[in-house]
PDB file of C-alpha atoms and ligand atoms in Angstrom:
ATOM      1  CA  UNK A  61       9.571 -10.690 -14.232  1.00  0.00           C
ATOM      2  CA  UNK A  62       9.839  -7.595 -16.376  1.00  0.00           C
ATOM      3  CA  UNK A  63      11.647  -3.977 -15.351  1.00  0.00           C
ATOM      4  CA  UNK A  64       9.724  -1.656 -13.351  1.00  0.00           C
ATOM      5  CA  UNK A  65       7.714   0.916 -15.460  1.00  0.00           C
ATOM      6  CA  UNK A  66       7.002   4.154 -14.082  1.00  0.00           C
ATOM      7  CA  UNK A  67       3.834   6.536 -14.667  1.00  0.00           C
ATOM      8  CA  UNK A  68       5.893   9.615 -13.601  1.00  0.00           C
ATOM      9  CA  UNK A  69       7.907  10.083 -16.863  1.00  0.00           C
ATOM     10  CA  UNK A  70       5.969   8.660 -19.971  1.00  0.00           C
ATOM     11  CA  UNK A  71       7.161  10.519 -22.644  1.00  0.00           C
ATOM     12  CA  UNK A  72       5.835  11.108 -26.437  1.00  0.00           C
ATOM     13  CA  UNK A  73       7.259  10.134 -29.193  1.00  0.00           C
ATOM     14  CA  UNK A  74       8.859  13.402 -30.316  1.00  0.00           C
ATOM     15  CA  UNK A  75      11.046  13.473 -26.154  1.00  0.00           C
ATOM     16  CA  UNK A  76       8.260  15.698 -24.612  1.00  0.00           C
ATOM     17  CA  UNK A  77       7.540  15.459 -21.464  1.00  0.00           C
ATOM     18  CA  UNK A  78       3.260  14.260 -21.131  1.00  0.00           C
ATOM     19  CA  UNK A  79       2.510  13.876 -17.736  1.00  0.00           C
ATOM     20  CA  UNK A  80       3.783  13.115 -13.844  1.00  0.00           C
ATOM     21  CA  UNK A  81       1.660  10.898 -11.604  1.00  0.00           C
ATOM     22  CA  UNK A  82       2.073  10.577  -8.516  1.00  0.00           C
ATOM     23  CA  UNK A  83       4.009   6.994  -7.567  1.00  0.00           C
ATOM     24  CA  UNK A  84       2.528   5.138  -6.204  1.00  0.00           C
ATOM     25  CA  UNK A  85       4.245   1.893  -4.556  1.00  0.00           C
ATOM     26  CA  UNK A  86       2.059  -0.923  -3.395  1.00  0.00           C
ATOM     27  CA  UNK A  87       3.473  -3.015  -0.129  1.00  0.00           C
ATOM     28  CA  UNK A  88       2.152  -6.364   0.525  1.00  0.00           C
ATOM     29  CA  UNK A  89       3.017  -9.149   2.206  1.00  0.00           C
ATOM     30  CA  UNK A  90       1.047 -11.609   4.902  1.00  0.00           C
ATOM     31  CA  UNK A  91      -0.374 -10.228   8.770  1.00  0.00           C
ATOM     32  CA  UNK A  92       3.400  -9.463  10.719  1.00  0.00           C
ATOM     33  CA  UNK A  93       5.598 -10.171   7.413  1.00  0.00           C
ATOM     34  CA  UNK A  94       7.114  -6.605   8.198  1.00  0.00           C
ATOM     35  CA  UNK A  95       5.454  -4.168   6.136  1.00  0.00           C
ATOM     36  CA  UNK A  96       5.452  -1.248   8.365  1.00  0.00           C
ATOM     37  CA  UNK A  97       9.358  -2.303   9.528  1.00  0.00           C
ATOM     38  CA  UNK A  98      10.418  -2.115   5.891  1.00  0.00           C
ATOM     39  CA  UNK A  99       8.500   1.381   4.991  1.00  0.00           C
ATOM     40  CA  UNK A 100       9.570   2.703   7.580  1.00  0.00           C
ATOM     41  CA  UNK A 101      13.541   2.484   6.308  1.00  0.00           C
ATOM     42  CA  UNK A 102      12.352   3.317   2.561  1.00  0.00           C
ATOM     43  CA  UNK A 103      10.450   6.560   3.970  1.00  0.00           C
ATOM     44  CA  UNK A 104      14.164   7.485   5.883  1.00  0.00           C
ATOM     45  CA  UNK A 105      16.167   6.726   2.241  1.00  0.00           C
ATOM     46  CA  UNK A 106      14.177   6.963  -0.547  1.00  0.00           C
ATOM     47  CA  UNK A 107      11.613  10.411   0.433  1.00  0.00           C
ATOM     48  CA  UNK A 108       8.376   8.321  -0.101  1.00  0.00           C
ATOM     49  CA  UNK A 109       5.137   9.249   2.348  1.00  0.00           C
ATOM     50  CA  UNK A 110       4.132   6.014   4.533  1.00  0.00           C
ATOM     51  CA  UNK A 111       0.208   5.568   4.283  1.00  0.00           C
ATOM     52  CA  UNK A 112      -0.713   2.104   6.385  1.00  0.00           C
ATOM     53  CA  UNK A 113      -4.625   1.227   5.137  1.00  0.00           C
ATOM     54  CA  UNK A 114      -4.820  -0.410   8.542  1.00  0.00           C
ATOM     55  CA  UNK A 115      -3.367   2.432  10.631  1.00  0.00           C
ATOM     56  CA  UNK A 116      -5.701   4.713   8.645  1.00  0.00           C
ATOM     57  CA  UNK A 117      -8.600   2.258   9.337  1.00  0.00           C
ATOM     58  CA  UNK A 118      -7.168   2.307  13.343  1.00  0.00           C
ATOM     59  CA  UNK A 119      -7.541   6.267  12.974  1.00  0.00           C
ATOM     60  CA  UNK A 120     -10.681   6.618  11.850  1.00  0.00           C
ATOM     61  CA  UNK A 121     -12.051   4.287  14.395  1.00  0.00           C
ATOM     62  CA  UNK A 122     -10.508   5.921  17.419  1.00  0.00           C
ATOM     63  CA  UNK A 123     -11.955   9.021  15.652  1.00  0.00           C
ATOM     64  CA  UNK A 124     -15.563   8.365  16.958  1.00  0.00           C
ATOM     65  CA  UNK A 125     -16.293   8.852  13.406  1.00  0.00           C
ATOM     66  CA  UNK A 126     -20.006   6.957  12.124  1.00  0.00           C
ATOM     67  CA  UNK A 127     -17.761   3.994  10.825  1.00  0.00           C
ATOM     68  CA  UNK A 128     -15.576   3.205  14.206  1.00  0.00           C
ATOM     69  CA  UNK A 129     -17.949   0.689  15.276  1.00  0.00           C
ATOM     70  CA  UNK A 130     -18.317  -1.578  11.759  1.00  0.00           C
ATOM     71  CA  UNK A 131     -14.454  -0.740  11.240  1.00  0.00           C
ATOM     72  CA  UNK A 132     -13.781  -1.936  14.657  1.00  0.00           C
ATOM     73  CA  UNK A 133     -15.651  -5.294  13.994  1.00  0.00           C
ATOM     74  CA  UNK A 134     -13.943  -5.954  10.468  1.00  0.00           C
ATOM     75  CA  UNK A 135     -10.621  -5.248  12.051  1.00  0.00           C
ATOM     76  CA  UNK A 136     -11.191  -7.586  15.006  1.00  0.00           C
ATOM     77  CA  UNK A 137     -12.686 -10.643  12.789  1.00  0.00           C
ATOM     78  CA  UNK A 138      -9.681 -10.067  10.748  1.00  0.00           C
ATOM     79  CA  UNK A 139     -12.007  -8.863   7.597  1.00  0.00           C
ATOM     80  CA  UNK A 140     -11.720  -6.725   4.943  1.00  0.00           C
ATOM     81  CA  UNK A 141     -13.431  -3.333   5.465  1.00  0.00           C
ATOM     82  CA  UNK A 142     -15.402  -1.504   2.488  1.00  0.00           C
ATOM     83  CA  UNK A 143     -13.511  -0.522  -0.213  1.00  0.00           C
ATOM     84  CA  UNK A 144     -15.107   3.065  -0.620  1.00  0.00           C
ATOM     85  CA  UNK A 145     -13.723   3.672   3.176  1.00  0.00           C
ATOM     86  CA  UNK A 146     -10.507   2.542   2.307  1.00  0.00           C
ATOM     87  CA  UNK A 147      -9.722   4.174  -0.990  1.00  0.00           C
ATOM     88  CA  UNK A 148     -11.233   7.121   0.597  1.00  0.00           C
ATOM     89  CA  UNK A 149      -9.104   7.768   3.943  1.00  0.00           C
ATOM     90  CA  UNK A 150      -5.958   6.948   1.454  1.00  0.00           C
ATOM     91  CA  UNK A 151      -7.024   9.125  -0.704  1.00  0.00           C
ATOM     92  CA  UNK A 152      -7.269  11.868   1.785  1.00  0.00           C
ATOM     93  CA  UNK A 153      -3.572  11.099   3.019  1.00  0.00           C
ATOM     94  CA  UNK A 154      -2.118  11.321  -0.075  1.00  0.00           C
ATOM     95  CA  UNK A 155      -3.585  14.454  -0.670  1.00  0.00           C
ATOM     96  CA  UNK A 156      -2.920  15.964   2.742  1.00  0.00           C
ATOM     97  CA  UNK A 157       1.153  14.574   2.564  1.00  0.00           C
ATOM     98  CA  UNK A 158       2.190  17.189  -0.372  1.00  0.00           C
ATOM     99  CA  UNK A 159       4.113  14.762  -1.141  1.00  0.00           C
ATOM    100  CA  UNK A 160       4.163  12.766  -4.973  1.00  0.00           C
ATOM    101  CA  UNK A 161       5.760   9.698  -4.119  1.00  0.00           C
ATOM    102  CA  UNK A 162       3.942   7.165  -1.886  1.00  0.00           C
ATOM    103  CA  UNK A 163       4.010   3.840  -0.074  1.00  0.00           C
ATOM    104  CA  UNK A 164       0.898   1.916  -0.034  1.00  0.00           C
ATOM    105  CA  UNK A 165       1.415  -0.546   2.932  1.00  0.00           C
ATOM    106  CA  UNK A 166      -0.998  -4.021   2.866  1.00  0.00           C
ATOM    107  CA  UNK A 167      -3.361  -2.642   0.533  1.00  0.00           C
ATOM    108  CA  UNK A 168      -4.672  -3.670  -2.154  1.00  0.00           C
ATOM    109  CA  UNK A 169      -5.943  -6.393  -0.131  1.00  0.00           C
ATOM    110  CA  UNK A 170      -8.537  -7.822  -2.556  1.00  0.00           C
ATOM    111  CA  UNK A 171      -9.782  -7.505  -5.928  1.00  0.00           C
ATOM    112  CA  UNK A 172     -12.262  -5.145  -5.428  1.00  0.00           C
ATOM    113  CA  UNK A 173      -9.662  -2.773  -3.605  1.00  0.00           C
ATOM    114  CA  UNK A 174      -6.959  -3.152  -6.264  1.00  0.00           C
ATOM    115  CA  UNK A 175     -10.047  -2.159  -9.001  1.00  0.00           C
ATOM    116  CA  UNK A 176     -11.635   0.421  -6.788  1.00  0.00           C
ATOM    117  CA  UNK A 177      -8.592   2.607  -6.234  1.00  0.00           C
ATOM    118  CA  UNK A 178      -7.635   1.837  -9.865  1.00  0.00           C
ATOM    119  CA  UNK A 179     -11.687   3.704 -10.859  1.00  0.00           C
ATOM    120  CA  UNK A 180     -11.221   6.405  -8.539  1.00  0.00           C
ATOM    121  CA  UNK A 181      -7.870   7.975  -8.796  1.00  0.00           C
ATOM    122  CA  UNK A 182      -6.576   6.840 -11.853  1.00  0.00           C
ATOM    123  CA  UNK A 183      -3.425   5.758 -10.674  1.00  0.00           C
ATOM    124  CA  UNK A 184      -1.794   2.488 -11.133  1.00  0.00           C
ATOM    125  CA  UNK A 185       1.158   1.314  -9.015  1.00  0.00           C
ATOM    126  CA  UNK A 186       4.594   1.720 -10.314  1.00  0.00           C
ATOM    127  CA  UNK A 187       5.198  -1.676  -8.654  1.00  0.00           C
ATOM    128  CA  UNK A 188       4.442  -4.231  -6.473  1.00  0.00           C
ATOM    129  CA  UNK A 189       6.730  -5.155  -2.844  1.00  0.00           C
ATOM    130  CA  UNK A 190       5.484  -8.759  -2.111  1.00  0.00           C
ATOM    131  CA  UNK A 191       7.352  -9.923   1.270  1.00  0.00           C
ATOM    132  CA  UNK A 192       7.248 -13.341   1.372  1.00  0.00           C
ATOM    133  CA  UNK A 193       7.540 -14.709   5.120  1.00  0.00           C
ATOM    134  CA  UNK A 194       6.771 -18.588   6.507  1.00  0.00           C
ATOM    135  CA  UNK A 195       2.878 -19.137   7.888  1.00  0.00           C
ATOM    136  CA  UNK A 196       5.233 -19.585  11.680  1.00  0.00           C
ATOM    137  CA  UNK A 197       7.277 -16.395  11.562  1.00  0.00           C
ATOM    138  CA  UNK A 198       4.598 -14.160  10.910  1.00  0.00           C
ATOM    139  CA  UNK A 199       2.220 -15.796  13.818  1.00  0.00           C
ATOM    140  CA  UNK A 200       5.637 -15.573  15.957  1.00  0.00           C
ATOM    141  CA  UNK A 201       5.872 -11.886  15.061  1.00  0.00           C
ATOM    142  CA  UNK A 202       2.632 -10.670  15.667  1.00  0.00           C
ATOM    143  CA  UNK A 203       2.504 -12.607  19.081  1.00  0.00           C
ATOM    144  CA  UNK A 204       5.347 -10.888  19.638  1.00  0.00           C
ATOM    145  CA  UNK A 205       5.087  -7.496  18.772  1.00  0.00           C
ATOM    146  CA  UNK A 206       2.823  -5.742  21.633  1.00  0.00           C
ATOM    147  CA  UNK A 207       1.888  -2.775  20.589  1.00  0.00           C
ATOM    148  CA  UNK A 208      -1.428  -2.706  22.273  1.00  0.00           C
ATOM    149  CA  UNK A 209      -2.784  -3.922  18.381  1.00  0.00           C
ATOM    150  CA  UNK A 210      -6.585  -5.488  19.800  1.00  0.00           C
ATOM    151  CA  UNK A 211      -5.862  -8.000  16.562  1.00  0.00           C
ATOM    152  CA  UNK A 212      -2.514  -8.962  18.057  1.00  0.00           C
ATOM    153  CA  UNK A 213      -3.778 -12.776  19.960  1.00  0.00           C
ATOM    154  CA  UNK A 214      -3.735 -15.946  18.018  1.00  0.00           C
ATOM    155  CA  UNK A 215      -7.366 -16.792  16.937  1.00  0.00           C
ATOM    156  CA  UNK A 216      -7.675 -12.865  15.144  1.00  0.00           C
ATOM    157  CA  UNK A 217      -4.008 -13.703  13.442  1.00  0.00           C
ATOM    158  CA  UNK A 218      -4.947 -16.691  11.900  1.00  0.00           C
ATOM    159  CA  UNK A 219      -8.444 -15.500  10.468  1.00  0.00           C
ATOM    160  CA  UNK A 220      -6.633 -12.664   9.086  1.00  0.00           C
ATOM    161  CA  UNK A 221      -3.834 -15.552   7.756  1.00  0.00           C
ATOM    162  CA  UNK A 222      -6.593 -17.093   6.210  1.00  0.00           C
ATOM    163  CA  UNK A 223      -8.214 -13.957   4.204  1.00  0.00           C
ATOM    164  CA  UNK A 224      -4.628 -13.578   3.322  1.00  0.00           C
ATOM    165  CA  UNK A 225      -4.879 -16.662   0.978  1.00  0.00           C
ATOM    166  CA  UNK A 226      -8.129 -15.944  -0.310  1.00  0.00           C
ATOM    167  CA  UNK A 227      -7.885 -13.007  -1.163  1.00  0.00           C
ATOM    168  CA  UNK A 228      -4.850 -10.581  -1.060  1.00  0.00           C
ATOM    169  CA  UNK A 229      -2.992 -13.157  -2.532  1.00  0.00           C
ATOM    170  CA  UNK A 230      -4.494 -13.566  -5.846  1.00  0.00           C
ATOM    171  CA  UNK A 231      -4.133  -9.744  -5.780  1.00  0.00           C
ATOM    172  CA  UNK A 232      -0.349 -10.461  -5.361  1.00  0.00           C
ATOM    173  CA  UNK A 233      -0.476 -13.141  -8.555  1.00  0.00           C
ATOM    174  CA  UNK A 234      -1.913 -10.546  -9.914  1.00  0.00           C
ATOM    175  CA  UNK A 235       0.578  -8.496 -10.261  1.00  0.00           C
ATOM    176  CA  UNK A 236       3.274 -10.794 -10.941  1.00  0.00           C
ATOM    177  CA  UNK A 237       0.892 -11.926 -13.802  1.00  0.00           C
ATOM    178  CA  UNK A 238       1.686  -8.293 -15.166  1.00  0.00           C
ATOM    179  CA  UNK A 239       5.204  -8.353 -13.871  1.00  0.00           C
ATOM    180  CA  UNK A 240       4.713  -5.386 -11.469  1.00  0.00           C
ATOM    181  CA  UNK A 241       6.116  -8.010  -8.576  1.00  0.00           C
ATOM    182  CA  UNK A 242       9.111  -7.402  -6.305  1.00  0.00           C
ATOM    183  CA  UNK A 243       9.022 -10.521  -4.148  1.00  0.00           C
ATOM    184  CA  UNK A 244      11.157 -10.689  -1.261  1.00  0.00           C
ATOM    185  CA  UNK A 245      12.510 -12.740   1.070  1.00  0.00           C
ATOM    186  CA  UNK A 246      11.420 -11.537   4.567  1.00  0.00           C
ATOM    187  CA  UNK A 247      12.101 -14.559   6.302  1.00  0.00           C
ATOM    188  CA  UNK A 248      15.868 -12.354   7.055  1.00  0.00           C
ATOM    189  CA  UNK A 249      16.756 -10.519   9.600  1.00  0.00           C
ATOM    190  CA  UNK A 250      15.555  -7.095   8.859  1.00  0.00           C
ATOM    191  CA  UNK A 251      18.488  -5.378   7.943  1.00  0.00           C
ATOM    192  CA  UNK A 252      18.636  -8.228   5.746  1.00  0.00           C
ATOM    193  CA  UNK A 253      15.768  -7.601   4.054  1.00  0.00           C
ATOM    194  CA  UNK A 254      16.487  -4.477   3.333  1.00  0.00           C
ATOM    195  CA  UNK A 255      19.685  -4.982   1.411  1.00  0.00           C
ATOM    196  CA  UNK A 256      16.936  -6.407  -0.609  1.00  0.00           C
ATOM    197  CA  UNK A 257      14.749  -3.458  -0.745  1.00  0.00           C
ATOM    198  CA  UNK A 258      17.205  -1.213  -1.504  1.00  0.00           C
ATOM    199  CA  UNK A 259      18.286  -2.543  -4.400  1.00  0.00           C
ATOM    200  CA  UNK A 260      14.938  -2.766  -5.818  1.00  0.00           C
ATOM    201  CA  UNK A 261      14.220   0.844  -5.424  1.00  0.00           C
ATOM    202  CA  UNK A 262      18.168   1.383  -6.480  1.00  0.00           C
ATOM    203  CA  UNK A 263      17.330   0.151  -9.539  1.00  0.00           C
ATOM    204  CA  UNK A 264      14.317   1.864 -10.419  1.00  0.00           C
ATOM    205  CA  UNK A 265      15.647   5.070  -8.805  1.00  0.00           C
ATOM    206  CA  UNK A 266      16.349   6.232 -11.651  1.00  0.00           C
ATOM    207  CA  UNK A 267      12.718   6.539 -12.997  1.00  0.00           C
ATOM    208  CA  UNK A 268      11.498   7.353  -9.904  1.00  0.00           C
ATOM    209  CA  UNK A 269      13.434  10.395  -8.989  1.00  0.00           C
ATOM    210  CA  UNK A 270      12.000  13.252  -7.043  1.00  0.00           C
ATOM    211  CA  UNK A 271       9.633  15.850  -9.294  1.00  0.00           C
ATOM    212  CA  UNK A 272      11.023  19.609  -8.051  1.00  0.00           C
ATOM    213  CA  UNK A 273       8.696  21.784  -6.098  1.00  0.00           C
ATOM    214  CA  UNK A 274       6.604  23.227  -8.837  1.00  0.00           C
ATOM    215  CA  UNK A 275       6.271  20.269 -10.471  1.00  0.00           C
ATOM    216  CA  UNK A 276       4.700  18.695  -7.361  1.00  0.00           C
ATOM    217  CA  UNK A 277       2.502  21.243  -6.521  1.00  0.00           C
ATOM    218  CA  UNK A 278       0.911  20.742 -10.106  1.00  0.00           C
ATOM    219  CA  UNK A 279       0.817  17.030 -10.065  1.00  0.00           C
ATOM    220  CA  UNK A 280      -1.006  17.743  -6.715  1.00  0.00           C
ATOM    221  CA  UNK A 281      -2.994  20.036  -8.205  1.00  0.00           C
ATOM    222  CA  UNK A 282      -4.049  17.874 -11.803  1.00  0.00           C
ATOM    223  CA  UNK A 283      -4.367  14.571  -9.193  1.00  0.00           C
ATOM    224  CA  UNK A 284      -7.000  16.220  -7.502  1.00  0.00           C
ATOM    225  CA  UNK A 285      -9.192  17.359 -10.621  1.00  0.00           C
ATOM    226  CA  UNK A 286      -8.782  13.749 -11.302  1.00  0.00           C
ATOM    227  CA  UNK A 287      -9.682  12.054  -8.928  1.00  0.00           C
ATOM    228  CA  UNK A 288     -12.910  14.237  -8.889  1.00  0.00           C
ATOM    229  CA  UNK A 289     -13.864  14.410 -12.619  1.00  0.00           C
ATOM    230  CA  UNK A 290     -13.534   9.999 -11.895  1.00  0.00           C
ATOM    231  CA  UNK A 291     -15.836  10.507  -9.207  1.00  0.00           C
ATOM    232  CA  UNK A 292     -18.408  11.969 -11.300  1.00  0.00           C
ATOM    233  CA  UNK A 293     -18.014  10.005 -14.348  1.00  0.00           C
ATOM    234  CA  UNK A 294     -17.829   6.868 -12.254  1.00  0.00           C
ATOM    235  CA  UNK A 295     -19.832   7.466  -8.552  1.00  0.00           C
ATOM    236  CA  UNK A 296     -17.732   4.103  -7.773  1.00  0.00           C
ATOM    237  CA  UNK A 297     -17.044   6.170  -3.622  1.00  0.00           C
ATOM    238  CA  UNK A 298     -21.275   6.204  -2.724  1.00  0.00           C
ATOM    239  CA  UNK A 299     -19.710   7.950   0.744  1.00  0.00           C
ATOM    240  CA  UNK A 300     -18.527  11.324  -1.237  1.00  0.00           C
TER     241      UNK A 300
HETATM  242  N1  LIG B 640      12.482  -9.177   9.258  1.00  0.00           N
HETATM  243  C1  LIG B 640      12.141  -9.445  10.566  1.00  0.00           C
HETATM  244  N2  LIG B 640      12.542 -10.449  11.489  1.00  0.00           N
HETATM  245  C2  LIG B 640      12.336 -10.368  12.836  1.00  0.00           C
HETATM  246  N3  LIG B 640      11.240  -9.527  13.415  1.00  0.00           N
HETATM  247  C3  LIG B 640      10.864  -8.532  12.408  1.00  0.00           C
HETATM  248  C4  LIG B 640      11.367  -8.433  11.080  1.00  0.00           C
HETATM  249  N4  LIG B 640      10.784  -7.632  10.511  1.00  0.00           N
HETATM  250  C5  LIG B 640       9.428  -6.905  11.685  1.00  0.00           C
HETATM  251  N5  LIG B 640       9.776  -7.916  12.490  1.00  0.00           N
HETATM  252  C6  LIG B 640       8.619  -7.579  13.878  1.00  0.00           C
HETATM  253  O1  LIG B 640       7.457  -8.200  13.599  1.00  0.00           O
HETATM  254  C7  LIG B 640       6.336  -7.282  14.243  1.00  0.00           C
HETATM  255  C8  LIG B 640       5.819  -7.066  12.803  1.00  0.00           C
HETATM  256  O2  LIG B 640       6.401  -6.224  12.222  1.00  0.00           O
HETATM  257  P1  LIG B 640       5.304  -5.023  11.253  1.00  0.00           P
HETATM  258  O3  LIG B 640       4.171  -4.568  11.883  1.00  0.00           O
HETATM  259  O4  LIG B 640       6.249  -4.542  10.177  1.00  0.00           O
HETATM  260  O5  LIG B 640       4.285  -5.962  10.806  1.00  0.00           O
HETATM  261  P2  LIG B 640       3.110  -6.036   9.338  1.00  0.00           P
HETATM  262  O6  LIG B 640       3.323  -6.973   8.244  1.00  0.00           O
HETATM  263  O7  LIG B 640       3.079  -3.722   9.254  1.00  0.00           O
HETATM  264  O8  LIG B 640       2.159  -6.717  10.051  1.00  0.00           O
HETATM  265  P3  LIG B 640       0.785  -6.264   9.887  1.00  0.00           P
HETATM  266  O9  LIG B 640       0.127  -6.708   9.101  1.00  0.00           O
HETATM  267  O10 LIG B 640      -0.088  -7.192  11.072  1.00  0.00           O
HETATM  268  O11 LIG B 640       0.469  -4.495  10.082  1.00  0.00           O
HETATM  269  C9  LIG B 640       6.949  -5.967  14.384  1.00  0.00           C
HETATM  270  O12 LIG B 640       7.478  -6.132  16.006  1.00  0.00           O
HETATM  271  C10 LIG B 640       8.459  -5.562  14.118  1.00  0.00           C
HETATM  272  O13 LIG B 640       9.488  -5.265  14.684  1.00  0.00           O
HETATM  273  O1  LIG B 641      -6.842  -2.052   3.258  1.00  0.00           O
HETATM  274  C1  LIG B 641      -7.178  -2.664   4.567  1.00  0.00           C
HETATM  275  C2  LIG B 641      -6.213  -2.589   5.703  1.00  0.00           C
HETATM  276  C3  LIG B 641      -6.677  -3.303   6.688  1.00  0.00           C
HETATM  277  N1  LIG B 641      -7.125  -3.853   7.034  1.00  0.00           N
HETATM  278  C4  LIG B 641      -8.333  -4.486   8.116  1.00  0.00           C
HETATM  279  O2  LIG B 641      -7.360  -4.049   8.909  1.00  0.00           O
HETATM  280  C5  LIG B 641      -6.721  -5.079   9.376  1.00  0.00           C
HETATM  281  C6  LIG B 641      -5.774  -4.667  10.215  1.00  0.00           C
HETATM  282  O3  LIG B 641      -4.067  -4.540   8.654  1.00  0.00           O
HETATM  283  P1  LIG B 641      -2.852  -4.206   9.040  1.00  0.00           P
HETATM  284  O4  LIG B 641      -2.761  -4.288   7.866  1.00  0.00           O
HETATM  285  O5  LIG B 641      -2.781  -5.656   9.636  1.00  0.00           O
HETATM  286  O6  LIG B 641      -2.638  -3.343   9.676  1.00  0.00           O
HETATM  287  C7  LIG B 641      -6.735  -6.284   8.866  1.00  0.00           C
HETATM  288  O7  LIG B 641      -7.062  -7.843   9.047  1.00  0.00           O
HETATM  289  C8  LIG B 641      -8.284  -5.934   8.326  1.00  0.00           C
HETATM  290  O8  LIG B 641      -9.549  -6.426   8.941  1.00  0.00           O
HETATM  291  C9  LIG B 641      -8.847  -4.033   5.580  1.00  0.00           C
HETATM  292  O9  LIG B 641      -9.923  -4.728   6.097  1.00  0.00           O
HETATM  293  N2  LIG B 641      -7.892  -3.052   4.678  1.00  0.00           N
HETATM  294 MG1  LIG B 642       1.484  -3.340   9.546  1.00  0.00          MG
END
């Protein structure tokens, strides 16, 4: 597996810094594999902002927005919500965070998601964490979660798992093929899983050093401008 390359510290041959891009880490894994749990620890230790695409969609669903009914029906069927909706929510959350280091949890879910995020934001992940967990263990965790999620029932869990195998695993395999995948054995107790996660982040920590305050603000302004230009150029998201 190739070592992680961080987009934020690219330098020209003469050593002068060119562009500081936001640092994005995608966090993938089957339903109930422990993505949200581990992200909370990563935030605490490594100063990232964490955005779960599923959480953003559930908030949008409950906000009374025009997409609410569509999102509810997709979530209850374990289906993948159209990219323009999810990318829009992620982009908004990233802009509003004031941070420039992001953990994007549960996204991209399929190839279309992956391509849309890249086309709209111009950002590729520094690396991708993949929580690898057996189906039976994921099922057990979902059914014991008890957080009032409408999709935490055996019927929807199985649909989500099928969609994960058919649509999300190919994305995981894509990142493996380009050397960006960091695979973690997620079947172990939470603390043990986090030990492995820590090792991954510690080994790339030098490369993902936090930007200074002024630098951070400048990065975000450039980011917003770039997104707007990408939209004008590509028109990827019909909803804008
Ligand atoms: N390593 C672990 N061992 C045992 N239980 C765990 C572990 N990690 C997480 N859990 C528990 O399993 C449940 C699912 O975890 P979590 O919500 O983090 O998964 P997720 O990957 O975000 O799921 P989803 O894709 O459905 O959002 C939670 O109740 C959590 O406390
Ligand atoms: O990028 C995404 C993320 C999620 N969904 C939908 O939400 C549910 C729940 O997602 P969790 O990651 O388990 O919170 C998922 O089954 C999808 O229906 C999505 O469409 N796109
Ligand atoms: Mg989650």
